[in-house]
PDB file of C-alpha atoms and ligand atoms in Angstrom:
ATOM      1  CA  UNK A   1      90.739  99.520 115.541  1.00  0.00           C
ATOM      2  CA  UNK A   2      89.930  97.086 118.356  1.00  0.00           C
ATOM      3  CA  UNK A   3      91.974  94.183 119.383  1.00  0.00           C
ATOM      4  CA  UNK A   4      90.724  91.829 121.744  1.00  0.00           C
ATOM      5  CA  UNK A   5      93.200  89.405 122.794  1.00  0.00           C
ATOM      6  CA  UNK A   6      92.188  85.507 124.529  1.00  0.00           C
ATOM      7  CA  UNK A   7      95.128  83.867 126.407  1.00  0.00           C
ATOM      8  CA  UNK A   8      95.438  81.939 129.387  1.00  0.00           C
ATOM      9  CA  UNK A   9      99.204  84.387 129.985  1.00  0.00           C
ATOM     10  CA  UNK A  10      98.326  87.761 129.986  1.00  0.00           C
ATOM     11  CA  UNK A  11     100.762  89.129 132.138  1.00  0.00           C
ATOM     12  CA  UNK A  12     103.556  87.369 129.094  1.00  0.00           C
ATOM     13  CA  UNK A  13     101.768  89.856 126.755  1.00  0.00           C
ATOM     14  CA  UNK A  14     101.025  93.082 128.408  1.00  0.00           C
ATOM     15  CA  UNK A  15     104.397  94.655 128.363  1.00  0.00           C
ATOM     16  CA  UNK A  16     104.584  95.405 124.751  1.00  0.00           C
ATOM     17  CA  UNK A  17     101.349  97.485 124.861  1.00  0.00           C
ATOM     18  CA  UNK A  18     102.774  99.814 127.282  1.00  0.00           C
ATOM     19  CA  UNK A  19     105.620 101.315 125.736  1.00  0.00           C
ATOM     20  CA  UNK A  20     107.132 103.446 122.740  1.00  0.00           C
ATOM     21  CA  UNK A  21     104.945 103.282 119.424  1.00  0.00           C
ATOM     22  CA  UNK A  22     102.098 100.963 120.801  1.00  0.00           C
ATOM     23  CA  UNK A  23     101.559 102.723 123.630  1.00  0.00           C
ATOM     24  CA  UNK A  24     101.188 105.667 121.620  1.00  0.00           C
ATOM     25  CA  UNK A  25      98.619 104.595 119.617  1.00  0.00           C
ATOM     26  CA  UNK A  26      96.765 103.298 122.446  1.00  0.00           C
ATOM     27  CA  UNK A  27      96.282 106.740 124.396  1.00  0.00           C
ATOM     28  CA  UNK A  28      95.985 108.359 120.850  1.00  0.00           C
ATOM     29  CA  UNK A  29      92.991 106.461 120.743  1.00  0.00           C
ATOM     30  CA  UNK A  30      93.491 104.705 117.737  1.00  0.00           C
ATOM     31  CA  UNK A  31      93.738 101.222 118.932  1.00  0.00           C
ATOM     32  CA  UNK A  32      92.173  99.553 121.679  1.00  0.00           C
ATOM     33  CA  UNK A  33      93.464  96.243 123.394  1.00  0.00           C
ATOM     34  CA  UNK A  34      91.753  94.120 125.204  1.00  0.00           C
ATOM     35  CA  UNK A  35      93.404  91.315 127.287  1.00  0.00           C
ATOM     36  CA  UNK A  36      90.920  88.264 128.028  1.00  0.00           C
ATOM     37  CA  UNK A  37      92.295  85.449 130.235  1.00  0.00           C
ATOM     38  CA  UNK A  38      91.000  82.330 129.331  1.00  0.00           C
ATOM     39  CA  UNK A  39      91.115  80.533 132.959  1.00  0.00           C
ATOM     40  CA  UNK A  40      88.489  83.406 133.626  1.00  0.00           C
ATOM     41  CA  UNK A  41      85.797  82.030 131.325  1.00  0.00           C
ATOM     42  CA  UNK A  42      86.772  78.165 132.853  1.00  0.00           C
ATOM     43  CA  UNK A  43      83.055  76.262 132.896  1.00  0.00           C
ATOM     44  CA  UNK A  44      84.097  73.720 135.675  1.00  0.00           C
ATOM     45  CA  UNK A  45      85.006  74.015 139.754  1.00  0.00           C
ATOM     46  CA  UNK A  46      88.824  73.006 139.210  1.00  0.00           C
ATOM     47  CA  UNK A  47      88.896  76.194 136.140  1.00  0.00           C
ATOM     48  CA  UNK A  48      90.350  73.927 134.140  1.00  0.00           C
ATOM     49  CA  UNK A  49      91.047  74.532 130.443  1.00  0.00           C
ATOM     50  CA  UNK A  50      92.858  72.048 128.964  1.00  0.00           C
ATOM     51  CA  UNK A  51      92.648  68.041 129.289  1.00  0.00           C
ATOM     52  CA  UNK A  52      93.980  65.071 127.507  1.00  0.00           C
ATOM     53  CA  UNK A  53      93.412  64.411 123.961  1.00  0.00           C
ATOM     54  CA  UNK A  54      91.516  61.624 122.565  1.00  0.00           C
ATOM     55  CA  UNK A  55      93.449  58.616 121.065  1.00  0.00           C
ATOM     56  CA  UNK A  56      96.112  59.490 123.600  1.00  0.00           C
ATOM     57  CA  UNK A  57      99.561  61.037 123.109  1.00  0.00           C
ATOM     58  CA  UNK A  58     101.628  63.345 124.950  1.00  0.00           C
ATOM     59  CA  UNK A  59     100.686  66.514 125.799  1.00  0.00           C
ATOM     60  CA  UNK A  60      97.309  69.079 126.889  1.00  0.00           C
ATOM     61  CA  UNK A  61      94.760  70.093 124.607  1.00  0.00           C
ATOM     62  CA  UNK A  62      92.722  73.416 125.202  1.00  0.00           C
ATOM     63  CA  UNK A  63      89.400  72.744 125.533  1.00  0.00           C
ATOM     64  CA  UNK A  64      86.516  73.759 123.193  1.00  0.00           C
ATOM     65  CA  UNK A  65      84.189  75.365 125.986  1.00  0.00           C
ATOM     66  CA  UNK A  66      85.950  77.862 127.462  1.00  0.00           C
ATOM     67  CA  UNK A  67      87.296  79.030 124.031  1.00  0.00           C
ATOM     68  CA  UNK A  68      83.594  79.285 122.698  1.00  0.00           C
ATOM     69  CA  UNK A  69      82.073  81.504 125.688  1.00  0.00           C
ATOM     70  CA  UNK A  70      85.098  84.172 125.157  1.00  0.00           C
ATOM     71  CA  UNK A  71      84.446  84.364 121.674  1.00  0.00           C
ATOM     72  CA  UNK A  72      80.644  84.080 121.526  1.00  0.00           C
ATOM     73  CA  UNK A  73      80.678  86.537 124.131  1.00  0.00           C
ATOM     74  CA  UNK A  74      82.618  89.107 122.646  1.00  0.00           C
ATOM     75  CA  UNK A  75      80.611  88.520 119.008  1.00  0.00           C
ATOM     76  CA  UNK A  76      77.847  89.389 120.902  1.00  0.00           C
ATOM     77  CA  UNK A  77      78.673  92.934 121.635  1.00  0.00           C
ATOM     78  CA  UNK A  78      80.055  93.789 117.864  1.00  0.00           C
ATOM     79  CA  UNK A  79      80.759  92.304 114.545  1.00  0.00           C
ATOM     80  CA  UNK A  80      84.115  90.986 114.140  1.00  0.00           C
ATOM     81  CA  UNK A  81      86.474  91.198 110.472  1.00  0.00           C
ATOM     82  CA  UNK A  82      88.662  88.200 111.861  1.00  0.00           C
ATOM     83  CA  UNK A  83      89.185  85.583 114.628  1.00  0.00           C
ATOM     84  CA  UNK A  84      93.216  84.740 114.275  1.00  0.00           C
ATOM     85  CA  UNK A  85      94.697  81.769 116.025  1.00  0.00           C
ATOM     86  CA  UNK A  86      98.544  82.312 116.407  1.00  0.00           C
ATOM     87  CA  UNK A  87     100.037  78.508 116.006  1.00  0.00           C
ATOM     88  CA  UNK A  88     103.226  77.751 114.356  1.00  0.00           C
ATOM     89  CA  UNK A  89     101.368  75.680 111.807  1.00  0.00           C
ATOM     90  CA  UNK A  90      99.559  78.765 110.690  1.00  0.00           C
ATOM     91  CA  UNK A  91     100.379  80.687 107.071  1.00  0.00           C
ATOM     92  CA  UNK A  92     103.568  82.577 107.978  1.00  0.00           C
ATOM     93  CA  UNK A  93     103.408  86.098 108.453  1.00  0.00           C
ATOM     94  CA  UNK A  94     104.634  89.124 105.763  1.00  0.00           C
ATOM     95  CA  UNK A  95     104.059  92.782 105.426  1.00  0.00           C
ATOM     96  CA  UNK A  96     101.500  92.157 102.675  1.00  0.00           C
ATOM     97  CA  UNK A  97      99.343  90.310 105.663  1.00  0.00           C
ATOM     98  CA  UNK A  98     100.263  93.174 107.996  1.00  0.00           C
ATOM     99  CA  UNK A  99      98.689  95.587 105.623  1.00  0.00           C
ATOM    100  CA  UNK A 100      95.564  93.876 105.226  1.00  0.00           C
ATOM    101  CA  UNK A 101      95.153  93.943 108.825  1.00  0.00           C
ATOM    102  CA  UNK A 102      95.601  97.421 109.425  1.00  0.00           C
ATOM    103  CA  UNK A 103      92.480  98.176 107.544  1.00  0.00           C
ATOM    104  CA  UNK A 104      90.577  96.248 109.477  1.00  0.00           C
ATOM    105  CA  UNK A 105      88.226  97.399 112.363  1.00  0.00           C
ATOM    106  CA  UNK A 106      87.674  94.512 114.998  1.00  0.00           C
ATOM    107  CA  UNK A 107      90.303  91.601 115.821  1.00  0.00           C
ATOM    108  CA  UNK A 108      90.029  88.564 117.851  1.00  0.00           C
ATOM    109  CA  UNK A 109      93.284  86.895 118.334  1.00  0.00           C
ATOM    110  CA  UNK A 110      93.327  83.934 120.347  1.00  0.00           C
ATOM    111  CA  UNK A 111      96.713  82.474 121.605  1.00  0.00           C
ATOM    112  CA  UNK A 112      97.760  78.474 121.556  1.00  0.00           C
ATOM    113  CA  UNK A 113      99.444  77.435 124.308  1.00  0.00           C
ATOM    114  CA  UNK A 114     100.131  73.526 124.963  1.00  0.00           C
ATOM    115  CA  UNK A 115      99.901  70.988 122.189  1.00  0.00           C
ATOM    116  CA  UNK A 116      97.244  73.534 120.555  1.00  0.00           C
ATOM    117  CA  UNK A 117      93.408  73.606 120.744  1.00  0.00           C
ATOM    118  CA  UNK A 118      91.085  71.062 120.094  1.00  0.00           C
ATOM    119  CA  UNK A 119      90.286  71.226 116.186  1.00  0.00           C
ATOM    120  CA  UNK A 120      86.756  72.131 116.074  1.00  0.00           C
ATOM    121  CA  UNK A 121      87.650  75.536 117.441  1.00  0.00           C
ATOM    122  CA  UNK A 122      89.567  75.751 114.322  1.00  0.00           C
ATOM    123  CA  UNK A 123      87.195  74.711 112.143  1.00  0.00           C
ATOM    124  CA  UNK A 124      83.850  76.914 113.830  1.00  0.00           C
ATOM    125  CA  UNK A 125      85.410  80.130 115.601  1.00  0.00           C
ATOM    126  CA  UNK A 126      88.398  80.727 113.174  1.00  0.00           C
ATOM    127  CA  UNK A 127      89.003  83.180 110.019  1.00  0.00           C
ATOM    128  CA  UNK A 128      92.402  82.897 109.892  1.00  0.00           C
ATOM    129  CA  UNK A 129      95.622  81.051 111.223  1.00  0.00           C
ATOM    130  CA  UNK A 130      99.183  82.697 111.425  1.00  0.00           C
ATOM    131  CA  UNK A 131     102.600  81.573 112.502  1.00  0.00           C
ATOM    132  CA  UNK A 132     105.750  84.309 113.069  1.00  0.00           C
ATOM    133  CA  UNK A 133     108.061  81.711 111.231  1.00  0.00           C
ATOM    134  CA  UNK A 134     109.167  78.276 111.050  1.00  0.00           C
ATOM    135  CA  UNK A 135     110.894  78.173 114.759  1.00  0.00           C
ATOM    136  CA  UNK A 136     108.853  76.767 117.785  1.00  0.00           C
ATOM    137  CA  UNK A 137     107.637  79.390 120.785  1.00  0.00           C
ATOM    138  CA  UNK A 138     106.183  77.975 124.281  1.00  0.00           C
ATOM    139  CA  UNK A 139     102.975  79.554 123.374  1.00  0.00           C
ATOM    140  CA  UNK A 140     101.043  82.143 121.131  1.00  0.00           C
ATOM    141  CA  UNK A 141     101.153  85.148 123.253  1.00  0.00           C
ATOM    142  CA  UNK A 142     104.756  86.436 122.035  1.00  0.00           C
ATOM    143  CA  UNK A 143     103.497  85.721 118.457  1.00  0.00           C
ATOM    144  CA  UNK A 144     100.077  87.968 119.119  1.00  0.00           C
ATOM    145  CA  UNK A 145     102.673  90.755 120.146  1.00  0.00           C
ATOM    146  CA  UNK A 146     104.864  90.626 117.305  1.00  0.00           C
ATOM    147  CA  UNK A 147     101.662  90.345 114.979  1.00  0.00           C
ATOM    148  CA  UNK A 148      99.838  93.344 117.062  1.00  0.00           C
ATOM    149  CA  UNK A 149     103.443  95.387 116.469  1.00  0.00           C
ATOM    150  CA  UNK A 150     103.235  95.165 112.806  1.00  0.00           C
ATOM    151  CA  UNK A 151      99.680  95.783 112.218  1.00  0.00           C
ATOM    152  CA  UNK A 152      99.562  98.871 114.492  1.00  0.00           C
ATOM    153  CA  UNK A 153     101.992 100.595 113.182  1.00  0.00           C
ATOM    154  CA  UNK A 154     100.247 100.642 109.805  1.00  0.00           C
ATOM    155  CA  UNK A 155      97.330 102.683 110.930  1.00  0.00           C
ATOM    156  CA  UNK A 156      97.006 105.908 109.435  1.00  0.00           C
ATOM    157  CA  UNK A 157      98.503 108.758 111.718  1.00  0.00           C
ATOM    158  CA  UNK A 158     100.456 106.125 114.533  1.00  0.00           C
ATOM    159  CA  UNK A 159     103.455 106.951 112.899  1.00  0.00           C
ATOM    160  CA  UNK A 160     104.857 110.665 112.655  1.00  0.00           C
ATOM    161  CA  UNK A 161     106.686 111.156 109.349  1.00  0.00           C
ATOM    162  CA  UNK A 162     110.228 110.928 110.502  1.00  0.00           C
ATOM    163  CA  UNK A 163     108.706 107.097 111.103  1.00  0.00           C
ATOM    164  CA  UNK A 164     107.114 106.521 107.881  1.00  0.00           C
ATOM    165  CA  UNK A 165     106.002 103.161 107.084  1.00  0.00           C
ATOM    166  CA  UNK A 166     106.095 104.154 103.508  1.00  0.00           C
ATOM    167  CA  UNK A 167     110.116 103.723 103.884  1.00  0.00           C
ATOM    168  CA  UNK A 168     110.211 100.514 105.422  1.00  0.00           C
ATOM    169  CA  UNK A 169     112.107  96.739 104.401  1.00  0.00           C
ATOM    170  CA  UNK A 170     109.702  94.955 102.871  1.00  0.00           C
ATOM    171  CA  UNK A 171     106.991  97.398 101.957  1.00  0.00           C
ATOM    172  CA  UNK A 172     107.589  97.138  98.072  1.00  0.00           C
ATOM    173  CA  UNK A 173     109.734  93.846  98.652  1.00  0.00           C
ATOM    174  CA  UNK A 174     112.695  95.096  99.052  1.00  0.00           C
ATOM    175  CA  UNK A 175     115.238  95.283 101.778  1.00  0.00           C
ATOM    176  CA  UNK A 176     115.897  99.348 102.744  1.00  0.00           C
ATOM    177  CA  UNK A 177     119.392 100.977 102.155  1.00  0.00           C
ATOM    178  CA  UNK A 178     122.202 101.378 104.759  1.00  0.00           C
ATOM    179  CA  UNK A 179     121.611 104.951 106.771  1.00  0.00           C
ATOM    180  CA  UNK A 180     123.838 107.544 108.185  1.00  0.00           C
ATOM    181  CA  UNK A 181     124.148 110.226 110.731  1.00  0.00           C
ATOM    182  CA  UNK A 182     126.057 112.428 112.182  1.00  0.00           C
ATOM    183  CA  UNK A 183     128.963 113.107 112.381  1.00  0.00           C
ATOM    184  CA  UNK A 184     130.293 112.568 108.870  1.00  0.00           C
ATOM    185  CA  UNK A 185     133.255 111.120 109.619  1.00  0.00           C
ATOM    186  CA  UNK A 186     134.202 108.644 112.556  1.00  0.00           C
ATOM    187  CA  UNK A 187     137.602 107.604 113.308  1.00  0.00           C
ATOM    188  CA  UNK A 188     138.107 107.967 109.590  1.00  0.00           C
ATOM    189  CA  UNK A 189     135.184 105.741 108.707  1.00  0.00           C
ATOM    190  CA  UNK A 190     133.337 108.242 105.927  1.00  0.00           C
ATOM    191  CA  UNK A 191     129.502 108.622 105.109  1.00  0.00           C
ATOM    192  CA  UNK A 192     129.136 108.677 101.278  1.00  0.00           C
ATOM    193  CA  UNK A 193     129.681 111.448  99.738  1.00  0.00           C
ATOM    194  CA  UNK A 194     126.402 111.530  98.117  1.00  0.00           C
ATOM    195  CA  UNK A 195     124.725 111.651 100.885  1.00  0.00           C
ATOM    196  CA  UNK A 196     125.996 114.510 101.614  1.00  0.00           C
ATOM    197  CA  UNK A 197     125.821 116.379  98.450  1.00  0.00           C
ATOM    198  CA  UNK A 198     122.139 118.123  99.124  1.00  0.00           C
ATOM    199  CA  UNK A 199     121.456 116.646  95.212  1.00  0.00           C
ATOM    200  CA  UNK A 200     118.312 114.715  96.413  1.00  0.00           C
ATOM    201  CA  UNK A 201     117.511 113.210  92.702  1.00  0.00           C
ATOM    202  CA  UNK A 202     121.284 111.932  92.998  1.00  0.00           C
ATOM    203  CA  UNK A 203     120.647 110.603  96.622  1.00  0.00           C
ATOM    204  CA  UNK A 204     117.152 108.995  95.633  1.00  0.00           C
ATOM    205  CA  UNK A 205     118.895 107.080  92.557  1.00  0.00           C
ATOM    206  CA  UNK A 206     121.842 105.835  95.412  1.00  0.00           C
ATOM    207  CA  UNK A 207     119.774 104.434  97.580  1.00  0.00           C
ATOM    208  CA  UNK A 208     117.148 102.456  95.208  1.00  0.00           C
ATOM    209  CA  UNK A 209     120.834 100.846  93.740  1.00  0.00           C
ATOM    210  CA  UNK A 210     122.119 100.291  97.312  1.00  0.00           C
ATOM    211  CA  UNK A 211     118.647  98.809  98.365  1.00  0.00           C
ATOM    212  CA  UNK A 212     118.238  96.593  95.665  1.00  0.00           C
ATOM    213  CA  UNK A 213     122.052  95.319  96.014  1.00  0.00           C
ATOM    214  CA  UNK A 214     121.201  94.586  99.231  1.00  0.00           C
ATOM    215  CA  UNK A 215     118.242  92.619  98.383  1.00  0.00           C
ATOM    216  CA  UNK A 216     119.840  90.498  95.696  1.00  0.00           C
ATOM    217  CA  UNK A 217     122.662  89.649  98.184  1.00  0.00           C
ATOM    218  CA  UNK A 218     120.533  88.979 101.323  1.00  0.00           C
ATOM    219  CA  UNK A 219     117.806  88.339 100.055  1.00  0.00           C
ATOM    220  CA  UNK A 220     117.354  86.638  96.627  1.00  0.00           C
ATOM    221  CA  UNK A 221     113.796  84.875  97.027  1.00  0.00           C
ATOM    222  CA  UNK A 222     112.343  88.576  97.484  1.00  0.00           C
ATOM    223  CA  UNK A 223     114.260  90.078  94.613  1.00  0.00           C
ATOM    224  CA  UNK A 224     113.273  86.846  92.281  1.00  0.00           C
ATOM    225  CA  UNK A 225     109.230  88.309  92.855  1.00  0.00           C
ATOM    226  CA  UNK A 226     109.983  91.098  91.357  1.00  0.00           C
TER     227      UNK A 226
HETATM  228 CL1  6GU B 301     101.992  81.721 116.342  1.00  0.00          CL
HETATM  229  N1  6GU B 301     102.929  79.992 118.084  1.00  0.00           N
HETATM  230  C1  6GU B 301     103.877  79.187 118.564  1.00  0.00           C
HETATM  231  N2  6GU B 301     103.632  78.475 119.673  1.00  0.00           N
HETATM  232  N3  6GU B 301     105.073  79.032 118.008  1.00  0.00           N
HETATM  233  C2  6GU B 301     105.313  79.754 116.909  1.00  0.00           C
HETATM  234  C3  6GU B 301     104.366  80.620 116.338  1.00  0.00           C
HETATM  235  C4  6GU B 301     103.160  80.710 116.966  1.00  0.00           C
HETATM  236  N4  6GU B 301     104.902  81.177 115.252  1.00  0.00           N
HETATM  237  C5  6GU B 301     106.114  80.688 115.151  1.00  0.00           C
HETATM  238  N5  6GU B 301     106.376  79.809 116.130  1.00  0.00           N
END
């Protein structure tokens, strides 16, 4: 898989990339990211890349120009499966989006930053628009990570099996059950007993209860799509 990300804050984003899981993946070789920054691609002497909207109103608009010659220029070297725009009025992200992604081969991502981007971009460069919930961030970029977190870890072979996404909250909508290790007992505060029975039939049949108590309690919408 290849990511390429467009955002005028690179350096907000680059951390992520180069530690634990991602990082991983990355000198696996089974992901590469790209960082573009948009001021680079900046058609005018001042490199400017955002201006005032029309009809006035508080607040920058990202221009269409600079936006086009990133993406046209990176279309021209491959085909791409999507071109996301992170902006909190985008369809709000769940693990059934993550694992579409993952299967994907080429990504463009582009990160809003100011009041957004001016609306033809929206309507000729982009595929797809996501949001990481209904809270407001100072700009795409930490979005783009948290996306780029979830998708990566889905591909085939970044996680070892003591990982596995197989076991994960969410993957079948439902929340996972409360884990234990050593040692067994802590100031008097006991693991189950199950747990520690080596019956694994008995243990599997515990935790499916425990994890779908826990989703009815914390989580009612999920359990009522069952
Ligand atoms: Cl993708 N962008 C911004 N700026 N804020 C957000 C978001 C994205 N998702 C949730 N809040």
């Amino acid at each position: 898989m290849r990511i390429d990300i467009i955002t005028v804050l690179p350096e907000l984003l680059q951390s992520p990339f180069e530690a634990s899981i991602l990082k991983r993946a990355i000198e696996k070789g089974m992901v590469e990211i790209h960082f573009h920054n948009l001021r680079d691609y900046a058609t005018n002497n001042y490199k400017q890349i955002d201006d005032y909207q029309f009809g006035g109103g508080a607040g920058m608009v990202m221009m269409i120009e600079p936006i086009d010659k990133c993406i046209s220029g990176l279309k021209a070297q491959r085909t791409y499966d999507e071109v996301i725009y992170m902006t909190p009025d985008g369809v709000t992200l769940n693990q059934n989006i993550a694992n579409e992604l993952s299967l994907k081969g080429n990504l463009i991502i582009l990160c809003g930053h100011y009041k957004g981007v001016d609306q033809r971009v929206r309507d000729h460069f982009i595929t797809r628009e996501i949001s990481i919930g209904d809270y407001v961030l100072s700009g795409g970029e930490l979005a783009a990570a948290v996306l780029c977190d979830t998708i990566i870890r889905l591909i085939p072979g970044v996680l070892s099996n003591e990982t596995s996404a197989l076991t994960d909250s969410f993957q079948d909508d439902m929340l996972a059950p409360p884990i234990y290790t050593r040692p067994a007992e802590y100031k008097g505060w006991e693991v189950p007993e199950i747990l520690l029975s080596g019956n694994t039939a008995k243990i599997e049949a515990w935790r499916e209860a425990e994890a779908l108590k826990r989703t009815q309690e914390r989580r009612p919408d999920l359990y009522a799509k069952e």
